[in-house]
Coordinates of C-alpha atoms and ligand atoms in Angstrom, one line a residue:
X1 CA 68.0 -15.0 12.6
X2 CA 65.6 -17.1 9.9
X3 CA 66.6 -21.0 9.9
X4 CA 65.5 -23.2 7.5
X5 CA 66.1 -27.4 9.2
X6 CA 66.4 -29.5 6.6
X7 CA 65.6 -32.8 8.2
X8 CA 63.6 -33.3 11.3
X9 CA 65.4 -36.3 12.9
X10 CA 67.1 -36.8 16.1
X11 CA 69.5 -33.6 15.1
X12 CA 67.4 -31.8 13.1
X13 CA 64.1 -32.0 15.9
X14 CA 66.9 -31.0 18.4
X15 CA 69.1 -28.1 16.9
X16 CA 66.0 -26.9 15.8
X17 CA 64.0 -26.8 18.7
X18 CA 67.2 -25.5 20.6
X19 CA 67.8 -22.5 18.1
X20 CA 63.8 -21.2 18.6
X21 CA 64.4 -21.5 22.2
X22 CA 67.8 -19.0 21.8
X23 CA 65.5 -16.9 19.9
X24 CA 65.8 -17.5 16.7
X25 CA 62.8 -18.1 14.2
X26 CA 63.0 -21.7 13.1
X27 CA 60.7 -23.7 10.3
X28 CA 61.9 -27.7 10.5
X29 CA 61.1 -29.3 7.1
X30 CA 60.9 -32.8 6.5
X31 CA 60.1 -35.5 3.3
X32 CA 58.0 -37.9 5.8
X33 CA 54.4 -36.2 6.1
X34 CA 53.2 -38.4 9.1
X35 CA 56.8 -37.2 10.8
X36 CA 55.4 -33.7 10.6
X37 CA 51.6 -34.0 11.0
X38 CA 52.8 -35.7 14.4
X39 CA 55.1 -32.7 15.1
X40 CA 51.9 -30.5 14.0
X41 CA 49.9 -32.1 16.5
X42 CA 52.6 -30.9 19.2
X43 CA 53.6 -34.7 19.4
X44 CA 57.7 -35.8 19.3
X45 CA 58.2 -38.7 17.2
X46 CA 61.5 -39.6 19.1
X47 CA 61.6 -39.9 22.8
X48 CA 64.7 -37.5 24.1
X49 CA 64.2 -36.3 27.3
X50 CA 62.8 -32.8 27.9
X51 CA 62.4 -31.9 24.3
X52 CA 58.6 -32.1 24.1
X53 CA 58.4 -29.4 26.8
X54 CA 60.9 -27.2 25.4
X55 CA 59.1 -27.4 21.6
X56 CA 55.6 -26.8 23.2
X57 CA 56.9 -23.9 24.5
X58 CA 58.5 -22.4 21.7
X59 CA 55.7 -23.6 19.5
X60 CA 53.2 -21.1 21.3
X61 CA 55.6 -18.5 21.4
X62 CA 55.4 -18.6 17.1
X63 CA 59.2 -19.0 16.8
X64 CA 59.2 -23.2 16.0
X65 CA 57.0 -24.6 12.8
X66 CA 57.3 -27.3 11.2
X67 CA 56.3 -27.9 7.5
X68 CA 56.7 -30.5 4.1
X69 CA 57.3 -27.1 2.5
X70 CA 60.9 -27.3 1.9
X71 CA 61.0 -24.4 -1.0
X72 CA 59.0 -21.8 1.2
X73 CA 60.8 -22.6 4.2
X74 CA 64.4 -21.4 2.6
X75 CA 63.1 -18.6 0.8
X76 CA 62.4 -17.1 4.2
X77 CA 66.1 -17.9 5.5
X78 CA 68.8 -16.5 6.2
X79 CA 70.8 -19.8 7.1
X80 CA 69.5 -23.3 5.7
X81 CA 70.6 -26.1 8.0
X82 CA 71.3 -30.2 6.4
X83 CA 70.5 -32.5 8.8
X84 CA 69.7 -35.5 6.8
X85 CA 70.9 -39.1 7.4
X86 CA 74.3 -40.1 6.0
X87 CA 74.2 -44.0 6.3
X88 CA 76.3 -46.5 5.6
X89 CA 77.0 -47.2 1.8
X90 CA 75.9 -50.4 0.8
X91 CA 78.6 -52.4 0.3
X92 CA 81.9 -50.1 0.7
X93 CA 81.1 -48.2 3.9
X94 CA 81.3 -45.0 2.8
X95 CA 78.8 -42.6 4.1
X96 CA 76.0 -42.2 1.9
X97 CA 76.0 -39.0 1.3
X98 CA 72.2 -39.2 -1.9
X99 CA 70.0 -37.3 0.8
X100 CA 72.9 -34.2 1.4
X101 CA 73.0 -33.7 -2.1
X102 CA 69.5 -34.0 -3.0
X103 CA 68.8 -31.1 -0.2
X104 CA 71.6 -29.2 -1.3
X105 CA 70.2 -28.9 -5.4
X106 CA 67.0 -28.4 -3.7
X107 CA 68.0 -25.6 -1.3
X108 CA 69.5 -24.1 -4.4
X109 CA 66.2 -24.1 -6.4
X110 CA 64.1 -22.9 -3.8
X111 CA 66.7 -19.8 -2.5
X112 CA 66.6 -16.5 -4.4
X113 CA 68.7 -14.5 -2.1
X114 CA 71.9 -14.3 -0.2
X115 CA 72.0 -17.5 2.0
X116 CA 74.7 -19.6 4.4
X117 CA 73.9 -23.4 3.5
X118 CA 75.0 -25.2 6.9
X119 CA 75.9 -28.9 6.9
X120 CA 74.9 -30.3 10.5
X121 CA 75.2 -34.2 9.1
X122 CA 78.3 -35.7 9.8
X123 CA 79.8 -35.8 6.2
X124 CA 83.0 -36.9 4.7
X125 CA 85.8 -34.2 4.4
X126 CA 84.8 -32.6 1.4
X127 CA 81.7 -32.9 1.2
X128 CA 81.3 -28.7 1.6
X129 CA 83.4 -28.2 -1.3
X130 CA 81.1 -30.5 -3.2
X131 CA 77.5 -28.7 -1.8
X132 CA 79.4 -25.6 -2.8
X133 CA 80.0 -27.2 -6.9
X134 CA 76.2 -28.7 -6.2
X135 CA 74.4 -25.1 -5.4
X136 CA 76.3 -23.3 -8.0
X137 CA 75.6 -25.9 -10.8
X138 CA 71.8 -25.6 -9.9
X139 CA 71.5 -21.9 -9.1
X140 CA 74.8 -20.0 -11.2
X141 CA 72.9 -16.8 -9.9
X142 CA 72.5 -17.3 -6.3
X143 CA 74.9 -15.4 -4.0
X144 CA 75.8 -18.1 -0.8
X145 CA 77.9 -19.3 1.4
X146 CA 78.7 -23.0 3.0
X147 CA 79.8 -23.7 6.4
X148 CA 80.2 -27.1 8.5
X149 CA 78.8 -27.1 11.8
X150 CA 79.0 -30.6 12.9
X151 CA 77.1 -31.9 15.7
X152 CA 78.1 -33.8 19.0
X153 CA 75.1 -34.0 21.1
X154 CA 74.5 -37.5 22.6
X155 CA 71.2 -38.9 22.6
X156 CA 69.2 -39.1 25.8
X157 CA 71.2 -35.4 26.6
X158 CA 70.6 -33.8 23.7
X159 CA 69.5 -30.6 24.8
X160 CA 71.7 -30.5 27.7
X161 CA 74.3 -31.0 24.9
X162 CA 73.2 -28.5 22.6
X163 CA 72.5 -25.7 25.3
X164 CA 76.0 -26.3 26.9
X165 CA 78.0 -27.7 24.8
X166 CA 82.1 -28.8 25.4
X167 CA 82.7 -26.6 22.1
X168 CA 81.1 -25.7 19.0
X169 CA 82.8 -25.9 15.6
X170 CA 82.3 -23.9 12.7
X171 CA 83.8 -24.6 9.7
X172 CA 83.5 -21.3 7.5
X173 CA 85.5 -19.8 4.0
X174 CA 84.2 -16.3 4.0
X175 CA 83.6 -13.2 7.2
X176 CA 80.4 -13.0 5.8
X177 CA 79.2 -16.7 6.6
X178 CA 81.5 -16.4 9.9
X179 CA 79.3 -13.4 11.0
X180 CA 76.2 -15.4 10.2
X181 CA 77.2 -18.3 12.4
X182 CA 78.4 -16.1 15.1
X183 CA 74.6 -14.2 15.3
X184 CA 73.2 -18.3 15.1
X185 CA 75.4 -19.3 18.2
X186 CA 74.8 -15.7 19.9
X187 CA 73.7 -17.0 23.4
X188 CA 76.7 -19.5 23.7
X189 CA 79.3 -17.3 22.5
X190 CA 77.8 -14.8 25.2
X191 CA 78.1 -17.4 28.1
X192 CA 81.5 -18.6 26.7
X193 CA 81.1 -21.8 25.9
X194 CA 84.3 -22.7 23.4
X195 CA 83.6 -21.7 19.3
X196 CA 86.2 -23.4 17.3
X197 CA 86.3 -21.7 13.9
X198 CA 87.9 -23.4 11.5
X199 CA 88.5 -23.9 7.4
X200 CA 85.3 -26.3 6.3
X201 CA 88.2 -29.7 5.4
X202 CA 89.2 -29.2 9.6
X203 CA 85.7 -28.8 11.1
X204 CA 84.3 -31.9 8.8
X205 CA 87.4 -34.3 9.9
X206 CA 87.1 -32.8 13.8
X207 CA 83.6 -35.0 13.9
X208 CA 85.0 -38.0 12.3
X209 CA 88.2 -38.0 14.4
X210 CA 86.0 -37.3 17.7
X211 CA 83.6 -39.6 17.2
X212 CA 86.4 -42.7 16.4
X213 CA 88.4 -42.1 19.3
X214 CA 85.9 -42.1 21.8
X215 CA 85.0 -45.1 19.6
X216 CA 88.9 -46.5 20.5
X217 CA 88.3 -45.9 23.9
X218 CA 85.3 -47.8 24.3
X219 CA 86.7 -50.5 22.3
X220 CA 90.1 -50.4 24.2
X221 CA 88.2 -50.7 27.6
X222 CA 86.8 -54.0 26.1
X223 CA 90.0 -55.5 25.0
X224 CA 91.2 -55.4 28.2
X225 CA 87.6 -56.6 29.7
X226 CA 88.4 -60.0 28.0
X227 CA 92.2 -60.3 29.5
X228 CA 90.8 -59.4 32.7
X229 CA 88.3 -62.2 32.6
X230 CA 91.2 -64.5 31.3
X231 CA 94.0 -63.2 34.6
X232 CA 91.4 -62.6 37.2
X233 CA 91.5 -58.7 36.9
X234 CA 88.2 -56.7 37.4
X235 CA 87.6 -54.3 34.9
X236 CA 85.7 -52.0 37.1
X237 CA 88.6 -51.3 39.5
X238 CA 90.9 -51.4 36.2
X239 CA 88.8 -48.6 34.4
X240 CA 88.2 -46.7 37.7
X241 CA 92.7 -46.7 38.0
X242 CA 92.6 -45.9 34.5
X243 CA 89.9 -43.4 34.2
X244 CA 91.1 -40.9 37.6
X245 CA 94.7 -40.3 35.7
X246 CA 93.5 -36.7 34.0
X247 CA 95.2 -37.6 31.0
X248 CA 93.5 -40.6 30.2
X249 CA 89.4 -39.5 31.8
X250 CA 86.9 -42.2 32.9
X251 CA 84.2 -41.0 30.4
X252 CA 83.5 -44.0 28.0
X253 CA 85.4 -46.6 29.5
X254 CA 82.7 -48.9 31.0
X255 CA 83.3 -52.2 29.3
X256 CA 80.3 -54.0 27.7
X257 CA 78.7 -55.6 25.1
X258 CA 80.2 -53.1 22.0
X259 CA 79.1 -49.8 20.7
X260 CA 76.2 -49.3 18.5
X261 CA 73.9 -46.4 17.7
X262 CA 73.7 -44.6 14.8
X263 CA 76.7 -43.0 15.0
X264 CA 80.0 -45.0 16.1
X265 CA 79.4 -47.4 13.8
X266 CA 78.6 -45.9 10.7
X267 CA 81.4 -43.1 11.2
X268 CA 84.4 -45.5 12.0
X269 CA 83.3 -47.3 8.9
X270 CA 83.3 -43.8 7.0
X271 CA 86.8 -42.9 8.1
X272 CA 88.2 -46.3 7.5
X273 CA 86.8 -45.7 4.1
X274 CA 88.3 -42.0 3.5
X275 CA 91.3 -42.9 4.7
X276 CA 91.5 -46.0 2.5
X277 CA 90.3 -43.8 -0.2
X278 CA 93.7 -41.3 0.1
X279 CA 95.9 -43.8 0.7
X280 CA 96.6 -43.5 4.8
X281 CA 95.0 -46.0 5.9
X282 CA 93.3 -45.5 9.3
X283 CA 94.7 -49.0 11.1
X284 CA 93.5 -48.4 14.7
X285 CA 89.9 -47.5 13.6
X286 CA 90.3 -50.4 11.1
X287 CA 91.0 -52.8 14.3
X288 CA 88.4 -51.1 16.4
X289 CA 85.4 -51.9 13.6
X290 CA 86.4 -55.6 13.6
X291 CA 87.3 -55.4 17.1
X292 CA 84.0 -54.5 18.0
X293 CA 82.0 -57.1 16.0
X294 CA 84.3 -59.8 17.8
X295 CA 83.2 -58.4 21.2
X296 CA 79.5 -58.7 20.1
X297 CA 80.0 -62.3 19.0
X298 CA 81.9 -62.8 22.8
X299 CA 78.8 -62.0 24.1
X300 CA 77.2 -64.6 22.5
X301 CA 79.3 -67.3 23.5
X302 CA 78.9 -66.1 27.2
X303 CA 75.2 -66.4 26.7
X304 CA 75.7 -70.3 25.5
X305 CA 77.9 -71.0 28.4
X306 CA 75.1 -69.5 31.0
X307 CA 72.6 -72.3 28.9
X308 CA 74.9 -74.9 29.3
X309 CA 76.1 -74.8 25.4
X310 CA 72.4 -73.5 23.5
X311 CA 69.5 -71.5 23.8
X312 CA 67.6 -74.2 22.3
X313 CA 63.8 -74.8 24.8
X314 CA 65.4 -72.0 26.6
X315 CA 63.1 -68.9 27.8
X316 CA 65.1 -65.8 27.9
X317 CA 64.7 -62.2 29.9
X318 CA 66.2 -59.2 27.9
X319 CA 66.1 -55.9 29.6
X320 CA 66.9 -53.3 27.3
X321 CA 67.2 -53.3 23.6
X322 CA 68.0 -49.8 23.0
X323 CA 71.5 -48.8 22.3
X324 CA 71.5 -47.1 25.3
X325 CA 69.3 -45.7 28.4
X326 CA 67.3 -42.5 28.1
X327 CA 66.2 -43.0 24.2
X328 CA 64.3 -45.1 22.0
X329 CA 66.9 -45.5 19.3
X330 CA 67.7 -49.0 18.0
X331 CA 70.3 -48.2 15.3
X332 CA 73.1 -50.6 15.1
X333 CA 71.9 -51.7 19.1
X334 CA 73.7 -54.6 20.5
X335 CA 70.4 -56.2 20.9
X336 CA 70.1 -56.5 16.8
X337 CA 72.8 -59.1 17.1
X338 CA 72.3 -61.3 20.4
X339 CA 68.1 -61.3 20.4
X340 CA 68.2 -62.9 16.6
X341 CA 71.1 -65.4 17.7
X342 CA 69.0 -66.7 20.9
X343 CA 66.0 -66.3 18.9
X344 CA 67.6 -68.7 16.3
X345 CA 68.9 -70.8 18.1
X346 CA 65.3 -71.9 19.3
X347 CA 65.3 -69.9 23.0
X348 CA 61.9 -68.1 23.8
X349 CA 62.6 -64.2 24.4
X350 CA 61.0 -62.0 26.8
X351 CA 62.1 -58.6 26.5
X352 CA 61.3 -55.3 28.5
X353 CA 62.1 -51.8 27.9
X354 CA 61.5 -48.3 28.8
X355 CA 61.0 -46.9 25.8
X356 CA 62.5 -49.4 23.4
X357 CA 59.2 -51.7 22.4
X358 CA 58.0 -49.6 19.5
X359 CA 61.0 -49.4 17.3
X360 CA 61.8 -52.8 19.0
X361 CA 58.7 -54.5 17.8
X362 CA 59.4 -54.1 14.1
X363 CA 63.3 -55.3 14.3
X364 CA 63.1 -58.1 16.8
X365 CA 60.2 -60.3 15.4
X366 CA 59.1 -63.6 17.0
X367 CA 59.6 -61.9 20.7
X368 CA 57.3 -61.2 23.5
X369 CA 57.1 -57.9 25.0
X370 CA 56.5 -56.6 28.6
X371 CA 56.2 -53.6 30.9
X372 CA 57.9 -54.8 33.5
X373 CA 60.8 -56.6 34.5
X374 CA 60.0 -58.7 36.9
X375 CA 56.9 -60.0 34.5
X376 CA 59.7 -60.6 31.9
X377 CA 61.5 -62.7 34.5
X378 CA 58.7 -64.6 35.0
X379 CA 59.5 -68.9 33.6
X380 CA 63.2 -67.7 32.2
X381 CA 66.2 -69.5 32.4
X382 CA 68.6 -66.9 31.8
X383 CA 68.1 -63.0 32.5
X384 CA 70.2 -60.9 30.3
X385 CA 71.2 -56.9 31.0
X386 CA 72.0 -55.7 27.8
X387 CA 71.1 -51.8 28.6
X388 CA 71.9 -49.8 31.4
X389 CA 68.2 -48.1 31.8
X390 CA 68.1 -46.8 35.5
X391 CA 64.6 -48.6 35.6
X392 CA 67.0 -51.8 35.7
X393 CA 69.5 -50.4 38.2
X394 CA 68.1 -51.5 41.5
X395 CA 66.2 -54.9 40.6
X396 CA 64.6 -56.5 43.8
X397 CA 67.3 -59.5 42.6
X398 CA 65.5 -61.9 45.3
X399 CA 62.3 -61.4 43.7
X400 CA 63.3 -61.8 40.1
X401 CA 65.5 -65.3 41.0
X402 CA 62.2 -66.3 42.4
X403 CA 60.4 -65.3 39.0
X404 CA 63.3 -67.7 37.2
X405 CA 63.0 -71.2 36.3
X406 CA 66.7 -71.8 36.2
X407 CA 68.3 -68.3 38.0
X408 CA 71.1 -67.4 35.9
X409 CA 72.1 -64.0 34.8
X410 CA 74.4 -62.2 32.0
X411 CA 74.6 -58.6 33.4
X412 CA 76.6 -57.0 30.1
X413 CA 76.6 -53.5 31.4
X414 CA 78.4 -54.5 35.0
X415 CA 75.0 -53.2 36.7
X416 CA 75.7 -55.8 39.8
X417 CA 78.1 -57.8 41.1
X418 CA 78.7 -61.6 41.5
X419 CA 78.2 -61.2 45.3
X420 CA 74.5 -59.5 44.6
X421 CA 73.5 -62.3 42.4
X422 CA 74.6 -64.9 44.8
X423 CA 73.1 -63.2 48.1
X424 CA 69.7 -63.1 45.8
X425 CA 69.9 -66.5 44.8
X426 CA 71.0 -66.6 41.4
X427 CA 72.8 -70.4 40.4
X428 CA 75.0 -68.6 38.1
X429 CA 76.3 -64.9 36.8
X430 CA 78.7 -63.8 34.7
X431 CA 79.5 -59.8 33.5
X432 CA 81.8 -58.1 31.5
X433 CA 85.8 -58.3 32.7
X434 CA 85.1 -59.9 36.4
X435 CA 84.6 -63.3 37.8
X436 CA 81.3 -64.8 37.4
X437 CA 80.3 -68.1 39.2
X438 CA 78.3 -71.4 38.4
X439 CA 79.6 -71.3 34.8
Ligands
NAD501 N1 71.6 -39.1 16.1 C1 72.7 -38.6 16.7 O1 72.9 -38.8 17.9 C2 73.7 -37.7 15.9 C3 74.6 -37.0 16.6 C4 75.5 -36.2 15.9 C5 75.4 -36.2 14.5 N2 74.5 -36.9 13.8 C6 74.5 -36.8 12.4 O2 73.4 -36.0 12.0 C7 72.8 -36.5 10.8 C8 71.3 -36.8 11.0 O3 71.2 -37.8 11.9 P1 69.8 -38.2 12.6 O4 70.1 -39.3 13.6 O5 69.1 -37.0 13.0 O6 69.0 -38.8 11.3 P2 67.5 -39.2 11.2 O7 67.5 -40.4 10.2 O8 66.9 -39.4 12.5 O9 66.8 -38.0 10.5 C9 67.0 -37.6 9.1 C10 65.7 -36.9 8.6 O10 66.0 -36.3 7.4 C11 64.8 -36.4 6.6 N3 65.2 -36.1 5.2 C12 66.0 -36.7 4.4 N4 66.1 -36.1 3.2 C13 65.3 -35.0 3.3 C14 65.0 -33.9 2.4 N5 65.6 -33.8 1.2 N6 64.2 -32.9 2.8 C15 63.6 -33.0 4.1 N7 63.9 -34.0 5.0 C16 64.7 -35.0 4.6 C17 64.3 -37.8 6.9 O11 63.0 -38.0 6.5 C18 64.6 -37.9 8.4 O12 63.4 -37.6 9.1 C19 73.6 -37.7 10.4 O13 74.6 -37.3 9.5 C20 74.2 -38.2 11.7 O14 75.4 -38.8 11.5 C21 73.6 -37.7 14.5

């Protein structure tokens, strides 16, 4: 198969890359020309692990390019893929869905024979029906089809994801479009890996409804992470109960400091929005959006308490800013709402990530940066875990409560336990859902 990507991002870099290496020939197009001279050069501009050796590869075997091109790249398809951002609306929530419908009219120019127009970005139900009216209205002669083929890969797994996936859906209205999608996802269908084929309204909610329950989970988890701090429960042992009962799985039911990322947010906020929008309101993902602002704000306050009431003359240590280990994403990161609030409230930051520092540097202005943790340490009054890198995993604890001024530490990711911190020294800790000391 011919695949046009529209979009080079985290998805489109990805599914594209992943579709060469199954064979296909793939051409990723993007608007941002330093995004694909970098790509050109054989560089990633994101950092997921293991995708610049897989693209090399399939780079010199001539089935991956990359172009600005997005008219010759579609003429030479058979299926065009949108993976464009969908952000957050201004103002209502809704996903903004400008950048899908700008590639659709401009797939539809550019195409001038039969073509299956694929919508990878997580878009509203509907929104197929509407690429559909968009096409036609720009191309009445063009003979295409749509189809929905959301995405679930996780970032920092991506290709792990992508290779072997839980399921794949396909949302699809004709056979025609079905057998084009069935030849796309030849090798997984082949090693049976689940296909889900559905109408394109079922595969577009499918991503939505996934993507806010594991949402509720992780925000349930941290519900009762505060009433265990308040009844002198420990979360850990209450999600590891929890999480062995089959029904209920111990995926994504670590409490700590709230999602983020570019997804959860902006797609609980979406279906809040659609659901408003048809009159069935969607209450639980309505709670878990404000529930999970209140839970960054909790952090907060847990931070003051570890200063003794403000951050102002403190120096601060902040491992991790990324939303989560194993990639450089900052979208919507925990860390965009507790660095500003110590950094205005007058504390001194000293942050240190993995691979975090160059999106980092931009966002979180006014901090210092360093390699290592233990340099970060170095003069602070509070160290703060705010992502679970593994780099951060085993600390020598002694050595950094040497580093400290004051030894105190806010582990929000649960990485050690009040015992550790006190055998290293520490004068006070507190986590997420367990007893802390020295508070
Ligand atoms: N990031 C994830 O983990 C993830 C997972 C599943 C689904 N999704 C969904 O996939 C979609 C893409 O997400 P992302 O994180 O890859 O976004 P991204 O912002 O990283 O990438 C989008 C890219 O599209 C390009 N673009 C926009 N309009 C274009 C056009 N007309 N022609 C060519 N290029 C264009 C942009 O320059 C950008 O490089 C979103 O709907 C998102 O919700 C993301």
């Amino acid at each position: 198969m011919r695949i046009a990507m529209i979009g080079t991002g985290y998805v489109g870099l990805v599914s594209g890359v992943c579709f060469s290496d199954f064979g296909h020939e793939v051409v990723c197009v993007d608007k941002d020309p330093r995004k694909i001279e970098k790509l050109e050069r054989g560089e990633v501009p994101i950092f997921e692990p293991g995708l610049d050796a897989l693209m090399i590869k399939n780079v010199e075997a001539g089935r991956l390019s990359f172009t600005l091109d997005l008219a010759s790249a579609v003429k030479q398809a058979d299926a065009v893929f949108i993976a464009v951002g969908t952000p957050t609306r201004r103002g209502d929530g809704h996903a903004d869905l400008t950048y899908v419908m700008a590639a659709a009219e401009e797939i539809a120019k550019a195409a001038d024979r039969y073509i299956v127009i694929v919508t990878k970005s997580t878009v509203p139900v509907g929104t197929n029906a509407k690429v559909r009216e968009v096409v036609a209205a720009a191309n009445p002669d063009l003979e295409f089809d749509v189809a929905s083929n959301p995405e679930f890969l996780r970032e920092g797994a991506a290709i792990d994801d992508f290779m072997k996936p839980d399921r794949v859906v396909v949302g699809v209205e004709t056979e025609r479009a079905a057998q084009v999608m069935s030849d796309i996802y030849r090798p997984l269908y082949l090693r049976d890996f689940p296909i889900v084929t559905t109408d394109l309204e079922s595969a577009e909610m499918i991503k939505y409804a996934a993507n806010a329950f594991l949402a509720v989970k992780i925000t349930f988890i941290n519900e009762i992470a505060a009433l265990c701090e308040k009844v002198g429960a420990d979360v850990k042992q209450v999600s590891k109960g929890m999480g062995l009962d089959g029904r209920i799985g111990n995926k994504f039911l670590h409490a700590g400091p709230g999602y983020g990322g570019s997804c959860f947010p902006k797609d609980t906020k979406a279906l809040a929005r659609i659901g408003q929008e048809h009159a069935s309101p969607m209450l639980i993902t309505e709670a878990v959006i404000k529930i999970n602002e209140d839970v960054k704000r909790r952090m907060i306050d847990k931070l003051l308490d570890l200063c003794g009431g403000s951050f102002n003359g403190k120096t601060v240590a902040v491992l991790g800013v990324t939303f989560k280990p194993n990639t450089d994403d900052m979208r919507d990161a925990p860390a965009l709402t507790i660095v500003p609030a110590l950094v205005g409230g007058g504390a001194k930051v000293r942050a240190c990530d993995p691979q975090g520092r160059h999106e980092g540097e931009a966002l979180l202005p006014g901090i210092g940066w360093f390699e290592d943790p233990y340099a970060a340490a170095e003069g602070a009054d509070l160290l703060v875990i705010l992502t679970e890198w593994n780099e951060f995993r085993a600390l020598d604890l002694k050595r950094i409560a040497g580093a400290m001024t004051t030894a105190r530490m806010a582990d929000l990711r649960n990485v050690y336990s009040a015992s550790d911190a006190e055998a290293a020294g520490f004068a006070a800790y507190d986590s997420i859902g367990r007893a802390g000391y020295g508070l």
